[in-house]
């Protein structure tokens, strides 16, 4: 009976047979022979039926192959998270899967039985940090092994992009690693961890064409946070020549609209006030499970892709419309985006919905058309600037953010000057600025020379930062006297002041005060409140203000006009 009811119960033990000390889940023919032998000699149906009376059978299959069956119960996991917001959300997915299997979580290193490191491979610097952390964990593991207190052995798992990039090399190089799991194999983690109990290392780095974890409800690591992240799509098909992401996260695929809307609703019910829709390219989102609309993706003039345009299904504009309709008092943000995917429909939803934040992420990457071409970005400087103008015209008081890379292969001083001039011309409220880091496997690695010396990259990077900081200071100072709608997140440890973010995700700090409520009373401010704050002083990365009154998104914009909401302009 149990066999029929629980498919996992049959499949799991069979899969386990495939893995030996050095092997990965994808088996080769040698392993197939070995599996056949093991199947012949391994436990039969009896073992499974016997196991149905095992005490832990109630909610978890008993696995007779594994020496230590206590593979999930009460084992404490410590998460280390590196990289982007997507990694934070992926960790919440992993935690959901493990919690379901009876694992516990700890934030105290000494209590941990398993360290799971969610990794990033985008630049060498990100990986270096992780190698240092692994050095520390290796030492911790050794100390635990020789400890006289008979503690359980420590296991180390590497998850995410670096796991995918380095695969078995990670185990060869880093002998202390027990599990390597790529971004599409988190469902397999309980099994991979189970295998480590018998001293095996376990690797699953298979990429999938359709895994979106749509049915896994992420468990938020910070339950008190007023904001949450939702992955709406995974992977990337753009193949920018410098970028490792298409190789570590695989092909682009989107989650069905309905599962995203359900998650937003659930978060709204839990009191979450801000949701950020996440993906490598959120705006190339397509729910192909919905066959209601037959829209072809129309790119704006001057933009092109390396892949065929998508047909049918629901587009990002449709998703944004549905998600922002769940709760008009919930702020909606989205990142990351690609400049090619900002059709008028998307700009229109952003402009029309008061709860969709007016900050558009338009990662330019470079200001020179020649560099953009080598990067295979699919647009020229002129096309990018035309998009900025179109966005400014469509969305009143729009704010902009960007990513820029300096020192890409062959970048001349003149070409770099064009990046600086883009930073001057466009008023970016937020910019992420990076020196180029050559990544194996990418087209740039195969086709170009990483010929800008490191010291030149460093120097160009600091010149970009200088322009950016000066511009931010100027933009922020222009906000003095304006009133911003601030969603309060918590307090600043050092000063005890309250901290929140305005529409453009810029930090706003102010003193705690009892201020007017909508019904005419007074109360102090707490996390999750929307407060109207008058800006009185500005630094490059933070605004200071005076709290005026409690409010809500709809209420605030009834009184404060779009033009006066205190945000950026694009003077082009
Ligand atoms: N070197 C430097 N920066 C990179 N990025 C992506 N790949 C590289 C690389 N090899 C930057 C891009 C991207 C952001 C997430 O990281 O600007 O938008
Ligand atoms: Fe990387 Fe380009 Fe895809 Fe962004 S769009 S993840 S930079 S390949």
Short mmCIF file of C-alpha atoms and ligand atoms in Angstrom, two decimals, residues 122-123 242-244 361 363 365 377 403-405 432 434-439, ligand 1:
data_model
loop_
_atom_site.label_atom_id
_atom_site.label_comp_id
_atom_site.label_asym_id
_atom_site.label_seq_id
_atom_site.Cartn_x
_atom_site.Cartn_y
_atom_site.Cartn_z
CA UNK A 122 29.63 36.43 -11.16
CA UNK A 123 33.07 37.90 -10.48
CA UNK A 242 31.14 38.77 -20.27
CA UNK A 243 28.55 36.94 -18.18
CA UNK A 244 28.67 33.52 -16.55
CA UNK A 361 16.54 49.28 -13.44
CA UNK A 363 21.52 48.28 -16.70
CA UNK A 365 26.80 48.13 -18.72
CA UNK A 377 24.10 43.75 -25.34
CA UNK A 403 24.87 48.46 -13.66
CA UNK A 404 28.13 49.49 -15.34
CA UNK A 405 31.31 47.60 -16.07
CA UNK A 432 26.20 49.21 -9.28
CA UNK A 434 32.07 46.89 -11.39
CA UNK A 435 35.58 46.37 -12.74
CA UNK A 436 35.47 43.65 -15.38
CA UNK A 437 36.35 40.16 -14.21
CA UNK A 438 37.06 37.55 -16.89
CA UNK A 439 35.02 34.35 -16.41
N1 LIG B 1 32.65 41.20 -14.56
C1 LIG B 1 32.17 42.29 -13.94
N2 LIG B 1 30.87 42.52 -13.76
C2 LIG B 1 30.01 41.60 -14.23
N3 LIG B 1 28.66 41.55 -14.20
C3 LIG B 1 28.27 40.40 -14.81
N4 LIG B 1 29.33 39.71 -15.22
C4 LIG B 1 30.43 40.44 -14.88
C5 LIG B 1 31.83 40.26 -15.05
N5 LIG B 1 32.30 39.18 -15.65
C6 LIG B 1 27.83 42.60 -13.64
C7 LIG B 1 26.87 43.17 -14.68
C8 LIG B 1 25.55 42.62 -14.25
C9 LIG B 1 25.72 42.53 -12.76
C10 LIG B 1 24.77 41.64 -12.06
O1 LIG B 1 27.04 42.06 -12.61
O2 LIG B 1 26.89 44.57 -14.55
O3 LIG B 1 24.45 43.44 -14.61
#
